[in-house]
mmCIF file of C-alpha atoms and ligand atoms in Angstrom:
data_model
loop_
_atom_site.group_PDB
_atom_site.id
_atom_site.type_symbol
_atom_site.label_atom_id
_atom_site.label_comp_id
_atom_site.label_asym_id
_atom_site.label_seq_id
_atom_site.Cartn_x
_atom_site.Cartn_y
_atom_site.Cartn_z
ATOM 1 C CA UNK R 403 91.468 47.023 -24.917
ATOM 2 C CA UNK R 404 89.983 50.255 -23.302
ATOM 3 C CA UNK R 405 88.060 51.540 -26.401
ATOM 4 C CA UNK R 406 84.513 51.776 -26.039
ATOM 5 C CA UNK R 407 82.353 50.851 -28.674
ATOM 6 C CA UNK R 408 79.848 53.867 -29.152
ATOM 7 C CA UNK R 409 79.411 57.033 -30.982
ATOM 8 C CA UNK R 410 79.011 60.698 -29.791
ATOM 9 C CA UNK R 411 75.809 62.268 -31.325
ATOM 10 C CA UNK R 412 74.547 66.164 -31.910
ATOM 11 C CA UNK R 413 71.122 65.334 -33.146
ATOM 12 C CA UNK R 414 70.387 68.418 -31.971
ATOM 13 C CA UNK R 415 72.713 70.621 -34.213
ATOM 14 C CA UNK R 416 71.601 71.138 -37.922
ATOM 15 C CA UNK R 417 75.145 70.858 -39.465
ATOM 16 C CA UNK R 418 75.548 67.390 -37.384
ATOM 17 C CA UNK R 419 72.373 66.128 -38.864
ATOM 18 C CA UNK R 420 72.580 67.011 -42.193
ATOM 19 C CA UNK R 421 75.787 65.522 -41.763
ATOM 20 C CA UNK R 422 74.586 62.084 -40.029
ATOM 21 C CA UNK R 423 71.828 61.977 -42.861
ATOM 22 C CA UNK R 424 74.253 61.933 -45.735
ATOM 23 C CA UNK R 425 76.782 59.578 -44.280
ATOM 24 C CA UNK R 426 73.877 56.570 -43.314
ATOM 25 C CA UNK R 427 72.264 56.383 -46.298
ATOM 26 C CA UNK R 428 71.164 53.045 -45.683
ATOM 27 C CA UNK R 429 73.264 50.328 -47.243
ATOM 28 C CA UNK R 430 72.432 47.062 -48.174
ATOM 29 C CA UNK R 431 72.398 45.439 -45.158
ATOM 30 C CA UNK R 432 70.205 48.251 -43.138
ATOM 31 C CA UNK R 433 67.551 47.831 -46.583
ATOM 32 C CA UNK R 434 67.061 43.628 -45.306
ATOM 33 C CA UNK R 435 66.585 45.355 -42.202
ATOM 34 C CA UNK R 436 64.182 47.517 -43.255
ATOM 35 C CA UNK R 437 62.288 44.632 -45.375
ATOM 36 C CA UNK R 438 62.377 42.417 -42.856
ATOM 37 C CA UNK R 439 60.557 45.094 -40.271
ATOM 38 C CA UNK R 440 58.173 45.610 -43.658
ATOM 39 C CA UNK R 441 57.717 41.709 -43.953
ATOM 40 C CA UNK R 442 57.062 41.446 -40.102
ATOM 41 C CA UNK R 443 54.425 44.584 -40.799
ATOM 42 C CA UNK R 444 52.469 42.588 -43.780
ATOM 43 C CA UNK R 445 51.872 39.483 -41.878
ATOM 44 C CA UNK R 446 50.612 41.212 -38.647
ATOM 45 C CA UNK R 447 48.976 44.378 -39.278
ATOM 46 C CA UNK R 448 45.837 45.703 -41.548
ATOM 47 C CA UNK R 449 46.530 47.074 -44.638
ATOM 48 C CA UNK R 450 45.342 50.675 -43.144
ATOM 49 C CA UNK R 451 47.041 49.934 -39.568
ATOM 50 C CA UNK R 452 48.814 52.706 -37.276
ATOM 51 C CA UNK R 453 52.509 52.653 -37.114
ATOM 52 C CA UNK R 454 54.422 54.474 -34.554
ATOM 53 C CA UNK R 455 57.886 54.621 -35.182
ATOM 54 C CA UNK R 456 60.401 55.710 -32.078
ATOM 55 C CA UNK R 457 63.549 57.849 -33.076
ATOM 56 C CA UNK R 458 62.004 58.215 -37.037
ATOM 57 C CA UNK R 459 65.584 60.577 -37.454
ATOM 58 C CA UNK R 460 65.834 61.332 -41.250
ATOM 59 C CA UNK R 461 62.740 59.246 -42.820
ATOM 60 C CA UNK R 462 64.476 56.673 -44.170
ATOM 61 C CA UNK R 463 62.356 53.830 -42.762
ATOM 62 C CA UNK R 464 59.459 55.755 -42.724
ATOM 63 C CA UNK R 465 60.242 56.304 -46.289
ATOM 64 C CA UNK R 466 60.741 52.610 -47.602
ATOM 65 C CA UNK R 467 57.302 51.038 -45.438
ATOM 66 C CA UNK R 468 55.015 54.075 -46.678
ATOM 67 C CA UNK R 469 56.291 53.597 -50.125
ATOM 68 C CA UNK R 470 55.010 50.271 -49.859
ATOM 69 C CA UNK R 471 52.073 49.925 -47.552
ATOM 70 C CA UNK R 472 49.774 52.411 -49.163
ATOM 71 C CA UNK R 473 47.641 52.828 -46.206
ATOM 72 C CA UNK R 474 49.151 53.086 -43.260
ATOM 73 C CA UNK R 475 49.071 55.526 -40.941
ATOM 74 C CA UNK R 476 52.287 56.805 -39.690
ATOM 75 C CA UNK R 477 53.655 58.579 -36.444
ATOM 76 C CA UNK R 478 57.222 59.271 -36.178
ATOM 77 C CA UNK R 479 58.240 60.160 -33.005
ATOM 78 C CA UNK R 480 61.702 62.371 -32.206
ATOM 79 C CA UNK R 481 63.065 64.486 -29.577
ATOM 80 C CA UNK R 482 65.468 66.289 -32.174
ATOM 81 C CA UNK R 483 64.078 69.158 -34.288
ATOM 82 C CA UNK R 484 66.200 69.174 -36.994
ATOM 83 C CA UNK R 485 66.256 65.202 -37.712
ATOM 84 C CA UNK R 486 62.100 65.666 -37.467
ATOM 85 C CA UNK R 487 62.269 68.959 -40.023
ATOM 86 C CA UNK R 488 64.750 66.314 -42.117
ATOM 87 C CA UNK R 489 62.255 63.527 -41.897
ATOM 88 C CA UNK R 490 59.528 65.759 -43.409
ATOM 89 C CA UNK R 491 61.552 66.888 -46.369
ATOM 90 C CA UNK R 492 61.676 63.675 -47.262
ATOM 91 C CA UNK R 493 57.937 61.780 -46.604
ATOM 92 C CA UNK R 494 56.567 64.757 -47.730
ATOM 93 C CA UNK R 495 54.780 62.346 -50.876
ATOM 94 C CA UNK R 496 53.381 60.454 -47.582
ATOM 95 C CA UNK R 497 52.104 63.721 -46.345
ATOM 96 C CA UNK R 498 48.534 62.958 -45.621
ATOM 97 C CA UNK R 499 49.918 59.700 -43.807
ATOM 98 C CA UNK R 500 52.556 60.788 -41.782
ATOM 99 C CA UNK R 501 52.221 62.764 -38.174
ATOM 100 C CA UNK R 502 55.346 63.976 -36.394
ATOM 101 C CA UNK R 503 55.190 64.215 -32.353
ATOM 102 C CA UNK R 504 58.715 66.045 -30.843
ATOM 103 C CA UNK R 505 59.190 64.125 -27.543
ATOM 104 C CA UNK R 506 61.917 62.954 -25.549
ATOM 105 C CA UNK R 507 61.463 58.591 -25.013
ATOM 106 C CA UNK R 508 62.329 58.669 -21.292
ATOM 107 C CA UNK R 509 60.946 62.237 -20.583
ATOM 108 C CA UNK R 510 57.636 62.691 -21.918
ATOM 109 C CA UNK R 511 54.594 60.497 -22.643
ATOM 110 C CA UNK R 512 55.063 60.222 -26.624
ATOM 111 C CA UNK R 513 52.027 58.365 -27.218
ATOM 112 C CA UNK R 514 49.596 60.874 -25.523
ATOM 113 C CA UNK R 515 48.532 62.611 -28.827
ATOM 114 C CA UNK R 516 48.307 59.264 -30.838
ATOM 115 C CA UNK R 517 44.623 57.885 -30.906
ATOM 116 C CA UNK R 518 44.414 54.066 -30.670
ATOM 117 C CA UNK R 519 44.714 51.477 -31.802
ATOM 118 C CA UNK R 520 48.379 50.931 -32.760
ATOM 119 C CA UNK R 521 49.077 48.046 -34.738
ATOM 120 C CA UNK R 522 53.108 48.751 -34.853
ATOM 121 C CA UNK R 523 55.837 50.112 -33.092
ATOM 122 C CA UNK R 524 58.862 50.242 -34.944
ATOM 123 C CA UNK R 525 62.195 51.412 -34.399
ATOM 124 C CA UNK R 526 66.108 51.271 -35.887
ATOM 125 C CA UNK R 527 69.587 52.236 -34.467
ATOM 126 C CA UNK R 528 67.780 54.593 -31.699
ATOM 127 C CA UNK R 529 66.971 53.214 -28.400
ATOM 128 C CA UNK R 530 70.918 52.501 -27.395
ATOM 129 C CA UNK R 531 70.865 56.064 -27.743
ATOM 130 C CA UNK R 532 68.985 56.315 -24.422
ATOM 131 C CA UNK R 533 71.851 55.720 -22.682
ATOM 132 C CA UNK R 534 70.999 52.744 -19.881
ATOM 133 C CA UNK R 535 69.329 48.988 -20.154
ATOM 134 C CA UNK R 536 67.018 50.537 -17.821
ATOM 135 C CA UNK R 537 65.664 53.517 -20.221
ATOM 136 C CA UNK R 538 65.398 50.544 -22.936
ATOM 137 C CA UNK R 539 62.875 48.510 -20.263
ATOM 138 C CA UNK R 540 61.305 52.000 -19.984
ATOM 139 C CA UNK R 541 60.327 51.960 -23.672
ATOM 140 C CA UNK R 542 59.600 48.691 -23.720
ATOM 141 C CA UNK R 543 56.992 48.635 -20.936
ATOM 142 C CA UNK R 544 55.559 51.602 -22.462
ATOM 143 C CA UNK R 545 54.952 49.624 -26.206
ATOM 144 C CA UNK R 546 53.894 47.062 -24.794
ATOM 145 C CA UNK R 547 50.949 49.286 -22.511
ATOM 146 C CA UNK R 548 50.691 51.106 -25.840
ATOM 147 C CA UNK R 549 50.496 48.184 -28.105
ATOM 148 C CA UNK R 550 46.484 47.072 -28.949
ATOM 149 C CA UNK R 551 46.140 43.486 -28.407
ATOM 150 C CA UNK R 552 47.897 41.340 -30.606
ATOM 151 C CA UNK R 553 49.968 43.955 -32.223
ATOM 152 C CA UNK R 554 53.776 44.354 -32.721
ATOM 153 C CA UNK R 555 56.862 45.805 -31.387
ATOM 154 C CA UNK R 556 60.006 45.792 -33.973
ATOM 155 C CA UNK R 557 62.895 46.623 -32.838
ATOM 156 C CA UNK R 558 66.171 46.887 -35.017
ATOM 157 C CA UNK R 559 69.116 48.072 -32.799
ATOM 158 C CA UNK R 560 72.477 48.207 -31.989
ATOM 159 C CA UNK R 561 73.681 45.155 -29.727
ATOM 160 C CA UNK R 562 76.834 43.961 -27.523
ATOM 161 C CA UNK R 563 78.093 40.368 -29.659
ATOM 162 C CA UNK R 564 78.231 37.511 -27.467
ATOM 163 C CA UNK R 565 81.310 37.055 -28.146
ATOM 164 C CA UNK R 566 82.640 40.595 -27.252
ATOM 165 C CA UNK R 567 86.330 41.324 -26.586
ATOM 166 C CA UNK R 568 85.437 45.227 -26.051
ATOM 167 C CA UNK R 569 83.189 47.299 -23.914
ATOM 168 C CA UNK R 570 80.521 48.731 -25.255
ATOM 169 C CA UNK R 571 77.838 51.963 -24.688
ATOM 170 C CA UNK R 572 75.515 50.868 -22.234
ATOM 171 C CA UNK R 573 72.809 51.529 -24.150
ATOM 172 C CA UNK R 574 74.291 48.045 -26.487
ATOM 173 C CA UNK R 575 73.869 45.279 -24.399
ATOM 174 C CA UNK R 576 73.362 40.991 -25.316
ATOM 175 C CA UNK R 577 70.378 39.340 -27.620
ATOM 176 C CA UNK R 578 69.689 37.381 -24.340
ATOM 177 C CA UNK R 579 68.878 40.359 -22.107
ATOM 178 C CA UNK R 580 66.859 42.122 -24.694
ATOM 179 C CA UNK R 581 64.647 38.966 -24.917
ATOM 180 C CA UNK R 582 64.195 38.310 -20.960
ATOM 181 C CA UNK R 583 63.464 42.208 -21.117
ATOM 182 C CA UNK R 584 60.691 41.980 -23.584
ATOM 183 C CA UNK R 585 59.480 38.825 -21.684
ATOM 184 C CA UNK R 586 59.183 40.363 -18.511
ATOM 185 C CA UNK R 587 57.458 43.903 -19.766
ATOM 186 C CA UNK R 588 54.680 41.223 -20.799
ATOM 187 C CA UNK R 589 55.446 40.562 -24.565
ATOM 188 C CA UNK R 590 54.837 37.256 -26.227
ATOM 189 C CA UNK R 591 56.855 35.206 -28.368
ATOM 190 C CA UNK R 592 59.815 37.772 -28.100
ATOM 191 C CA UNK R 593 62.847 36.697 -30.349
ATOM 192 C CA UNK R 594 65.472 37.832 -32.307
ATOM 193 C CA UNK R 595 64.922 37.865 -35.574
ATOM 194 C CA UNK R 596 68.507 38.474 -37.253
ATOM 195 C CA UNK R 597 71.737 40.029 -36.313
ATOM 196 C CA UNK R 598 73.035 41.762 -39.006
ATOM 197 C CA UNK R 599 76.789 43.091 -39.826
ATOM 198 C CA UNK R 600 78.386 41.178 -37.225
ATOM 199 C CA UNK R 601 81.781 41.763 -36.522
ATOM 200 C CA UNK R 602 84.099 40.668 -33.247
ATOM 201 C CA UNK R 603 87.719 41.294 -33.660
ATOM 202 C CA UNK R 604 87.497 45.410 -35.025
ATOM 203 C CA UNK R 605 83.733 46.441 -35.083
ATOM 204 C CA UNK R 606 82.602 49.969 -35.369
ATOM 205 C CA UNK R 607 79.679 51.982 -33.693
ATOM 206 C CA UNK R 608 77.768 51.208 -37.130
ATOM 207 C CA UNK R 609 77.912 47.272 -36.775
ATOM 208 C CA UNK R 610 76.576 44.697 -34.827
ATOM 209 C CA UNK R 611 72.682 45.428 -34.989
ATOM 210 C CA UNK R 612 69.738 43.209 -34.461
ATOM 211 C CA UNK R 613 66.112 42.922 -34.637
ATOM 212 C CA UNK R 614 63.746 41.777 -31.894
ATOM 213 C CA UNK R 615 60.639 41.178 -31.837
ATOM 214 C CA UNK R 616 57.848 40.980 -29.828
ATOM 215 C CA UNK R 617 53.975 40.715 -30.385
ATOM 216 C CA UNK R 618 51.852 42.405 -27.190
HETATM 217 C C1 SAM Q 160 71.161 57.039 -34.677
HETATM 218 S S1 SAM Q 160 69.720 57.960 -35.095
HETATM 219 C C2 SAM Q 160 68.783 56.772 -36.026
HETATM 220 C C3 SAM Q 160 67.745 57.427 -36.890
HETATM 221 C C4 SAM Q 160 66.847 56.468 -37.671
HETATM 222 N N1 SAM Q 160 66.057 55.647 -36.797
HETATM 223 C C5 SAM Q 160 67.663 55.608 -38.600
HETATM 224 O O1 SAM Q 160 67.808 54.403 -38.358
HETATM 225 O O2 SAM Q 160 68.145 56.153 -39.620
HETATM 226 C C6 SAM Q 160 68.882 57.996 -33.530
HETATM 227 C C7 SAM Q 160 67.636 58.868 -33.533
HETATM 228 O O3 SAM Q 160 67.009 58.754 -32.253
HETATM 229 C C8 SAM Q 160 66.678 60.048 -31.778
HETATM 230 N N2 SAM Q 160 66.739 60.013 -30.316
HETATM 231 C C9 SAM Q 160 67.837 59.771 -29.550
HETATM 232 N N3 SAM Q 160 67.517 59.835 -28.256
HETATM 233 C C10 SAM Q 160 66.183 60.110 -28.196
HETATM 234 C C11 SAM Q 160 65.255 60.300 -27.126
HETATM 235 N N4 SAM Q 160 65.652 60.245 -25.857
HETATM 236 N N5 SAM Q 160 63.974 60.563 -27.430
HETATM 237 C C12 SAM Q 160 63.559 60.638 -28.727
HETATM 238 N N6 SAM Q 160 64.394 60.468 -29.787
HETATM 239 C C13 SAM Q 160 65.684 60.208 -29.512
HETATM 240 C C14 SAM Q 160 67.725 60.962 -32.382
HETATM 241 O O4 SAM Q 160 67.301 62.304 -32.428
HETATM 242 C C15 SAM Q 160 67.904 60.334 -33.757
HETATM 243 O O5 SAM Q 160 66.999 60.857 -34.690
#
């Protein structure tokens, strides 16, 4: 039982991302994710609200809420410069909507250039990428300082099962501590809202995943 559950990224290599791209074209399960986040988005933001989204990789979130909110405005934020020249490619119909900032989460202040307010922060399969709970309190203090009023922080990640009989990345860690985390950054009503592709007994790096929410 020494295998640890995780996977080794490139994202900034072309090959690796073109790569990455084509193999998570997003299944069934990652599209409920995705409508959920857009369901969450309908029922708490304006129909012309700003939408940051943290580790936008190839657009394929970005893709599915712009095709669908008409109005929104969207940042997608990235520290890799191939996934961000991938995400363009493919929101270029969203062009007028979309804004791209190339930042690192834990290194530089990613909101800086993004001009309140900000209805939405979104995010999927990025922030155990960071590396350490304590970069994923980082971001999450920041959304929540970032965050007007009233406005919400979805978060669709990568998570440690309960009932784990493996180690996993550090960045993957328990529903419970990503809910105490959110509490104590100052967000309200923090919660899980599903846990999708669950798996104990032989998961791989591209299961277990769940969404959290919390409103600022
Ligand atoms: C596993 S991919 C997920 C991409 C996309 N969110 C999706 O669900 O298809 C993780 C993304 O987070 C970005 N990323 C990882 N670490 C980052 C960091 N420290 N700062 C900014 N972006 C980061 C990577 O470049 C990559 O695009």
């Amino acid at each position: 039982m020494n295998e640890v559950i995780g996977a080794h990224h490139e994202f900034h290599d072309d090959e690796f991302v073109v790569g990455w791209a084509d193999r998570f074209v997003p299944t069934p399960e990652r599209l409920e994710l995705f409508n959920i986040i857009l369901s969450e988005l309908k029922s708490h933001i304006p129909p012309n609200g700003c939408v940051i989204e943290l580790g936008v990789g190839p657009g394929y979130l970005a893709d599915h809420l712009l095709s669908v909110l008409p109005k929104i405005q969207y940042y997608g934020v990235d520290s890799s410069r191939p996934m961000l020249d991938t995400a363009r490619q493919r929101l270029k119909p969203h062009l007028a909507r979309v804004a791209y900032v190339q930042a690192d989460l834990i290194k530089d202040n990613w909101w800086t250039g993004i001009p309140a307010p900000v209805n939405a922060i979104v995010s999927t399969w990025t922030l155990h990428d960071l590396g350490s709970q304590e970069n994923v309190e980082v971001v999450y203090t920041c959304c929540a300082q970032v965050l007007q009023g009233g406005g919400v922080l979805l978060n669709g990640d990568f998570i440690k099962p309960d009932k784990a009989i493996y180690e996993y990345e550090p960045g993957r860690f328990e529903i419970a501590r990503h809910i105490e985390m959110l509490h104590r950054v100052g967000f309200k009503n923090a919660t899980c809202l599903v846990l999708l592709e669950e798996e104990i007994e032989s998961p791989t790096a591209g299961q277990n995943y769940a969404c959290f929410k919390g409103v600022a």
